Coordinates of C-alpha atoms in Angstrom, one line a residue:
M1 CA -20.1 -50.6 -4.2
Q2 CA -16.5 -51.4 -4.2
K3 CA -17.2 -53.3 -7.4
R4 CA -19.2 -50.3 -9.2
L5 CA -16.6 -48.4 -8.6
D6 CA -13.8 -50.5 -10.0
Q7 CA -16.0 -50.9 -12.9
G8 CA -16.7 -46.7 -13.3
Y9 CA -12.9 -46.8 -13.2
A10 CA -11.7 -49.2 -15.5
A11 CA -14.5 -47.1 -17.9
L12 CA -13.2 -44.1 -16.9
E13 CA -9.2 -45.7 -18.7
R14 CA -10.7 -47.4 -21.2
I15 CA -12.3 -43.3 -22.4
A16 CA -9.1 -42.1 -22.1
D17 CA -6.9 -44.7 -23.7
G18 CA -9.2 -43.5 -27.0
S19 CA -9.3 -39.8 -26.4
P20 CA -5.6 -38.5 -25.0
D21 CA -7.1 -35.2 -24.2
L22 CA -9.5 -35.9 -21.5
L23 CA -7.2 -35.2 -18.8
K24 CA -6.9 -32.1 -20.3
S25 CA -10.5 -31.5 -20.9
L26 CA -11.2 -31.8 -17.8
L27 CA -8.2 -30.0 -15.5
E28 CA -8.2 -26.8 -18.4
G29 CA -11.9 -27.2 -17.9
S30 CA -12.5 -27.0 -14.3
P31 CA -14.4 -24.2 -12.3
D32 CA -12.3 -24.8 -9.6
T33 CA -8.1 -23.9 -9.2
V34 CA -6.2 -27.0 -9.5
S35 CA -2.3 -27.8 -9.1
V36 CA 0.6 -30.3 -8.9
S37 CA 3.7 -30.0 -6.7
D38 CA 7.0 -32.1 -7.9
A39 CA 7.4 -34.2 -4.7
R40 CA 10.1 -35.7 -6.6
L41 CA 12.5 -32.0 -5.4
P42 CA 13.0 -30.1 -2.7
D43 CA 10.1 -27.6 -1.7
L44 CA 7.7 -29.7 -3.7
P45 CA 7.7 -26.6 -6.4
L46 CA 4.3 -26.3 -9.4
T47 CA 4.6 -28.0 -12.1
Y48 CA 1.4 -27.6 -13.4
I49 CA -1.5 -25.3 -13.0
N50 CA -4.9 -24.7 -14.6
P51 CA -6.5 -21.8 -15.9
S52 CA -9.1 -21.3 -12.7
F53 CA -5.4 -20.4 -10.6
T54 CA -4.9 -17.7 -12.6
K55 CA -8.4 -16.6 -12.4
T56 CA -8.9 -17.2 -9.1
T57 CA -5.3 -15.6 -8.5
G58 CA -3.9 -13.6 -11.1
Y59 CA -0.7 -15.3 -11.2
S60 CA 0.2 -16.4 -14.7
A61 CA 2.5 -19.7 -14.9
D62 CA 5.6 -18.3 -15.6
E63 CA 5.0 -16.8 -12.5
V64 CA 4.3 -19.3 -10.5
L65 CA 5.5 -23.0 -12.0
G66 CA 9.0 -23.6 -10.2
R67 CA 8.0 -22.2 -6.9
N68 CA 6.6 -23.2 -4.2
C69 CA 3.0 -21.9 -3.9
R70 CA 3.7 -20.4 -0.2
F71 CA 3.9 -17.4 -2.1
L72 CA -0.1 -17.2 -1.8
Q73 CA 0.1 -16.7 2.4
G74 CA -0.1 -13.3 4.0
E75 CA 0.2 -11.3 7.0
D76 CA -2.8 -12.3 8.0
T77 CA -2.6 -16.1 6.6
N78 CA -3.3 -18.7 10.2
R79 CA -0.2 -19.7 10.8
D80 CA -1.7 -23.0 12.6
D81 CA -3.8 -23.4 8.5
V82 CA -0.3 -24.0 6.8
A83 CA 1.3 -26.4 10.0
K84 CA -2.0 -28.3 9.0
I85 CA -0.9 -28.8 5.5
R86 CA 2.9 -29.4 6.7
Q87 CA 1.6 -32.0 8.9
A88 CA 0.1 -33.9 6.8
I89 CA 2.5 -33.8 3.7
E90 CA 5.5 -35.0 5.8
A91 CA 2.8 -37.4 6.9
R92 CA 2.1 -38.3 3.3
Q93 CA -2.0 -38.1 3.5
P94 CA -4.7 -35.5 2.5
V95 CA -5.2 -32.4 3.8
D96 CA -8.7 -30.0 3.7
V97 CA -7.7 -27.0 5.7
V98 CA -9.5 -23.3 4.8
L99 CA -7.4 -20.4 5.2
L100 CA -6.5 -16.8 3.6
N101 CA -4.7 -16.6 0.5
Y102 CA -3.6 -13.3 -1.4
R103 CA -3.7 -12.6 -5.1
K104 CA -1.3 -11.2 -6.9
S105 CA -3.1 -7.4 -6.4
G106 CA -2.6 -7.8 -2.3
E107 CA -6.5 -8.1 -2.2
P108 CA -7.4 -11.2 0.4
F109 CA -9.8 -14.3 -0.3
I110 CA -11.0 -17.6 1.7
N111 CA -9.5 -20.8 -0.2
S112 CA -11.5 -23.8 0.7
L113 CA -7.7 -26.4 0.1
R114 CA -7.6 -29.7 -0.3
M115 CA -3.9 -31.4 -1.1
A116 CA -3.9 -35.0 -1.8
P117 CA -0.7 -37.0 -2.3
I118 CA 0.1 -38.9 -5.9
F119 CA 1.8 -42.3 -5.5
D120 CA 3.1 -44.1 -8.5
K121 CA 3.1 -47.9 -9.6
S122 CA 5.6 -48.6 -7.4
G123 CA 4.1 -46.9 -4.2
Q124 CA 6.6 -44.3 -4.2
L125 CA 5.1 -40.6 -3.5
S126 CA 5.6 -38.2 -7.3
A127 CA 3.4 -35.4 -6.0
Y128 CA 0.9 -33.9 -4.8
L129 CA -2.7 -32.5 -6.0
G130 CA -4.0 -29.3 -4.7
I131 CA -7.8 -28.4 -5.8
Q132 CA -9.1 -25.3 -4.4
R133 CA -11.9 -23.7 -4.4
D134 CA -12.9 -19.4 -3.4
I135 CA -15.7 -19.6 -0.9
T136 CA -15.4 -15.8 -0.2
E137 CA -18.5 -14.4 -1.2
E138 CA -20.2 -17.6 0.2
R139 CA -18.3 -16.9 3.6
L140 CA -19.4 -13.2 2.9
Q141 CA -23.4 -14.6 3.0
A142 CA -23.3 -17.1 5.7
E143 CA -21.7 -13.7 7.8
R144 CA -24.1 -11.2 6.8
N145 CA -27.4 -13.7 6.6
I146 CA -25.8 -14.5 10.6
G147 CA -25.2 -11.2 11.6
Q148 CA -29.0 -10.1 9.4
N149 CA -31.0 -13.2 12.3
R150 CA -28.6 -11.7 15.0
L151 CA -30.6 -7.9 13.9
E152 CA -33.4 -8.9 13.7
A153 CA -34.1 -10.4 16.7
L154 CA -32.3 -7.6 18.1
G155 CA -35.3 -5.5 16.9
T156 CA -37.6 -7.6 18.2
A157 CA -36.1 -6.9 21.5
S158 CA -35.8 -3.5 20.9
G159 CA -39.9 -3.0 21.8
A160 CA -39.7 -3.7 25.5
L161 CA -36.1 -2.8 25.9
A162 CA -37.1 0.9 25.0
H163 CA -40.4 0.8 27.1
Q164 CA -38.7 -0.4 29.8
L165 CA -35.8 2.2 29.5
N166 CA -38.0 5.3 29.2
N167 CA -39.8 3.6 32.2
L168 CA -36.4 4.3 33.8
L169 CA -35.1 7.3 32.5
H170 CA -38.3 9.5 33.2
P171 CA -38.3 9.4 36.6
V172 CA -34.3 11.0 36.3
T173 CA -34.9 13.6 33.9
S174 CA -38.6 14.4 36.3
L175 CA -36.6 15.3 39.8
I176 CA -33.6 17.1 37.8
S177 CA -36.1 20.0 35.9
L178 CA -38.1 20.3 39.3
H179 CA -34.3 20.7 41.6
L180 CA -32.2 22.5 39.1
P181 CA -34.0 26.2 38.7
D182 CA -32.9 26.4 42.8
I183 CA -29.6 25.3 42.4
E184 CA -26.9 28.2 43.2
D185 CA -23.4 27.0 42.1
A186 CA -23.1 27.3 38.7
G187 CA -20.8 24.2 38.5
I188 CA -23.4 21.8 39.7
R189 CA -25.8 23.7 37.7
K190 CA -23.7 23.4 34.3
D191 CA -22.9 19.3 35.8
L192 CA -26.6 18.6 35.7
E193 CA -27.7 20.6 32.5
M194 CA -25.8 18.4 31.1
A195 CA -27.1 15.2 33.1
H196 CA -30.6 16.4 31.5
Y197 CA -29.2 17.0 28.0
S198 CA -28.0 13.4 28.5
A199 CA -31.1 11.1 30.3
N200 CA -33.4 13.0 27.2
Q201 CA -30.6 11.1 24.3
A202 CA -30.8 8.4 25.7
A203 CA -34.7 8.6 25.8
D204 CA -34.6 9.8 22.4
L205 CA -32.2 7.4 21.0
S206 CA -34.2 4.3 22.6
D207 CA -37.3 5.4 20.2
N208 CA -34.9 6.4 17.3
L209 CA -33.5 2.9 17.2
L210 CA -36.9 1.3 17.7
G211 CA -37.8 3.7 14.2
L212 CA -33.9 2.1 12.7
S213 CA -35.0 -1.0 13.1
R214 CA -38.0 -0.8 11.7
G215 CA -36.5 1.5 8.8
S216 CA -37.5 4.3 9.6
F217 CA -36.1 6.3 11.8
Q218 CA -36.8 10.6 11.9
D219 CA -39.3 12.8 10.9
S220 CA -38.3 14.1 7.3
S221 CA -38.0 17.7 8.9
D222 CA -35.6 16.8 11.7
V223 CA -32.4 18.3 11.2
T224 CA -29.1 19.2 13.5
T225 CA -27.6 22.3 13.2
L226 CA -23.8 22.8 13.8
P227 CA -21.4 23.8 15.0
V228 CA -23.8 23.6 18.4
G229 CA -25.3 20.1 17.8
L230 CA -21.6 19.4 17.2
I231 CA -20.3 21.3 20.8
R232 CA -23.1 19.0 22.5
A233 CA -22.2 15.8 21.3
V234 CA -17.8 16.3 22.1
D235 CA -19.1 17.6 25.0
L236 CA -21.0 14.6 26.0
V237 CA -18.2 11.9 24.6
R238 CA -15.7 13.2 26.7
L239 CA -17.4 12.6 30.3
M240 CA -17.5 9.3 28.4
L241 CA -13.7 8.7 27.7
P242 CA -11.1 8.6 29.9
P243 CA -8.9 11.7 30.6
T244 CA -5.9 10.0 29.0
I245 CA -7.8 10.8 25.4
T246 CA -6.9 14.6 24.1
I247 CA -9.9 15.8 21.8
E248 CA -9.4 18.3 19.4
T249 CA -11.5 20.6 17.5
S250 CA -11.6 22.3 14.9
F251 CA -15.4 23.6 13.6
R252 CA -15.3 27.3 15.5
N253 CA -15.1 29.4 12.0
I254 CA -18.0 27.5 10.3
S255 CA -21.1 28.6 9.3
E256 CA -24.2 28.9 12.7
E257 CA -26.9 28.1 9.8
L258 CA -25.3 25.3 8.5
N259 CA -28.0 21.9 9.3
V260 CA -27.5 18.7 8.5
P261 CA -31.1 16.1 8.3
I262 CA -30.3 14.2 11.3
N263 CA -32.3 15.1 14.2
E264 CA -29.6 15.7 17.2
T265 CA -29.7 12.7 19.3
L266 CA -28.3 10.4 15.9
F267 CA -26.7 12.7 15.5
A268 CA -25.0 12.9 18.5
Q269 CA -24.9 9.0 18.8
V270 CA -23.1 8.4 14.7
L271 CA -20.4 11.2 16.9
I272 CA -20.0 9.1 20.0
N273 CA -19.9 5.7 18.4
I274 CA -17.0 6.8 16.5
I275 CA -14.9 8.3 19.1
T276 CA -15.7 6.1 21.0
N277 CA -13.9 3.9 18.4
A278 CA -10.8 5.9 18.3
S279 CA -10.4 5.6 22.1
Q280 CA -10.4 2.1 22.5
A281 CA -8.1 1.7 19.2
T282 CA -5.5 3.6 20.6
K283 CA -6.1 2.2 24.4
H284 CA -7.3 4.9 26.0
S285 CA -4.2 7.3 26.0
G286 CA -3.6 8.6 22.4
K287 CA -4.7 11.9 20.4
I288 CA -8.2 12.4 18.6
R289 CA -9.4 14.8 16.3
I290 CA -12.8 16.4 15.1
E291 CA -12.8 18.5 12.0
V292 CA -15.4 19.8 9.6
A293 CA -15.5 21.1 6.3
E294 CA -18.1 22.2 3.6
H295 CA -17.4 21.2 -0.2
D296 CA -19.1 21.4 -3.0
S297 CA -21.2 23.7 -1.2
S298 CA -24.7 21.5 -0.7
R299 CA -22.3 19.1 1.6
V300 CA -20.3 19.0 4.5
K301 CA -17.9 16.4 5.6
I302 CA -16.8 15.6 9.5
S303 CA -13.6 14.0 9.9
I304 CA -12.4 12.0 13.5
S305 CA -8.6 10.8 13.3
D306 CA -7.1 9.3 15.7
N307 CA -4.0 8.2 15.9
G308 CA -4.0 4.2 16.9
P309 CA -3.1 0.9 15.2
G310 CA -5.1 2.0 12.1
I311 CA -6.7 -0.4 10.1
P312 CA -5.9 -2.3 7.0
P313 CA -7.6 -1.7 3.6
S314 CA -9.1 -5.2 3.8
L315 CA -10.6 -4.9 6.8
R316 CA -11.8 -1.2 6.6
E317 CA -15.9 -2.3 4.8
K318 CA -15.5 -5.0 7.6
V319 CA -15.6 -3.0 10.5
F320 CA -19.8 -2.2 9.9
S321 CA -20.7 -5.2 9.9
P322 CA -23.1 -5.9 12.6
F323 CA -21.5 -8.0 15.5
Y324 CA -17.9 -7.5 13.9
S325 CA -15.7 -6.1 16.9
K326 CA -11.5 -6.5 16.7
S327 CA -12.1 -5.2 21.1
N328 CA -11.4 -7.3 23.2
S329 CA -13.6 -5.5 25.9
K330 CA -16.8 -7.6 27.8
N331 CA -18.0 -3.5 26.4
S332 CA -17.5 -4.0 23.0
S333 CA -20.7 -5.0 21.7
G334 CA -19.4 -4.3 18.0
L335 CA -23.3 -2.6 16.8
G336 CA -21.3 0.8 16.7
L337 CA -20.5 1.4 13.4
S338 CA -22.8 -0.9 12.0
V339 CA -25.8 1.3 13.9
A340 CA -23.5 4.4 12.7
L341 CA -23.4 3.7 9.3
Q342 CA -26.9 3.1 9.3
I343 CA -27.8 6.1 10.4
I344 CA -25.5 8.1 7.9
N345 CA -26.9 6.0 5.1
K346 CA -30.9 6.6 5.6
V347 CA -30.1 10.2 5.2
D348 CA -27.8 10.5 1.7
G349 CA -24.6 9.9 3.6
Q350 CA -21.9 7.8 4.2
I351 CA -18.6 7.2 6.0
I352 CA -15.3 6.8 4.5
V353 CA -12.7 5.2 6.2
E354 CA -8.9 6.4 5.2
D355 CA -5.3 6.8 6.7
G356 CA -5.8 9.4 10.1
L357 CA -2.9 11.2 12.4
I358 CA 0.6 10.1 12.5
Q359 CA 1.4 6.9 14.7
P360 CA 3.1 8.2 18.0
N361 CA 6.6 6.1 17.0
G362 CA 6.2 7.6 14.0
D363 CA 5.9 4.4 12.0
G364 CA 2.5 4.3 10.2
F365 CA -1.0 5.9 10.4
G366 CA -4.0 5.6 12.9
C367 CA -7.4 5.6 11.4
M368 CA -10.0 9.0 10.0
F369 CA -13.3 7.9 9.8
I370 CA -15.2 10.9 7.3
I371 CA -19.0 11.0 7.6
D372 CA -20.0 12.9 4.4
I373 CA -23.9 14.3 4.9
P374 CA -26.1 16.9 2.9
N375 CA -26.1 20.3 3.8
I376 CA -29.7 22.2 4.3
T377 CA -29.4 26.0 4.2

């Protein structure tokens, strides 16, 4: 094997002698990013980058030559990955690492990097060769495939789960309905009515989510009337959150004939998922504001804002990925926002993430989820 490799190298050297631009052609035409750092100068400054480097990072040669390539690192770059590169350089060893880098525009990308030392004929370290490949799309596709496989498995199990859940909920709703007319205490009646409503919502939800996994989750005639549906959903979610959460609402002045094309159970589920997510973001001790506004006479926007730590722009799409969760709670499945987006998308709506309320320390903004959905009059 080594003999054949040596013969190959010898053949390459003969070609290079006859074609002095061979190396340049190889480097300039490479689809991978190639860079060379001078190991004989302090801080390993870049002395060469190929066109793919500029295409991938957005930086031109004039902007990077003479600088250490750490300018590609950013706030969320893993320090352990950086330490691994530093240790390999100190040991004069090659290293393979996958790390988060940033383009000139500030957009993050996943970089598969291989660095290798280059020694001159006397055995002295002269340079480091860096070969990088943007694998962002590959990673995202792999995550999507994993999420889809898990969702398919969840959909398969949801049929049996829905059946068992309905069996358990049936006596709850039946017993409450049986004894509710005999309750004279107004406070107890109100609590039992909310419990009855919640149990019916849970039964409907199991059926609806089963249909959602099969691509059809409601009848085309299903609607929710605002603000009644909003008030019921907010009243329900208040019971689910600790008293340390403040929920402010501003939707009592909207038309009572305003309808959205989604059944009340799924509509409530969307709101509950987003509001509980906001509560978790504020560590259950912040403020949540819910507002409604009609726009262009055919759509309505429902905004849910909090004063928590916010979501960086680079992660605002990722929060809707199945099973993605930054919460450490054992009750967080990472499915709530994904399900909410699916429900809204299927009725020609969208969910937009923007900056929310001012944080308590005044240093930044929390997060705002805007549900943009058709209005049926």
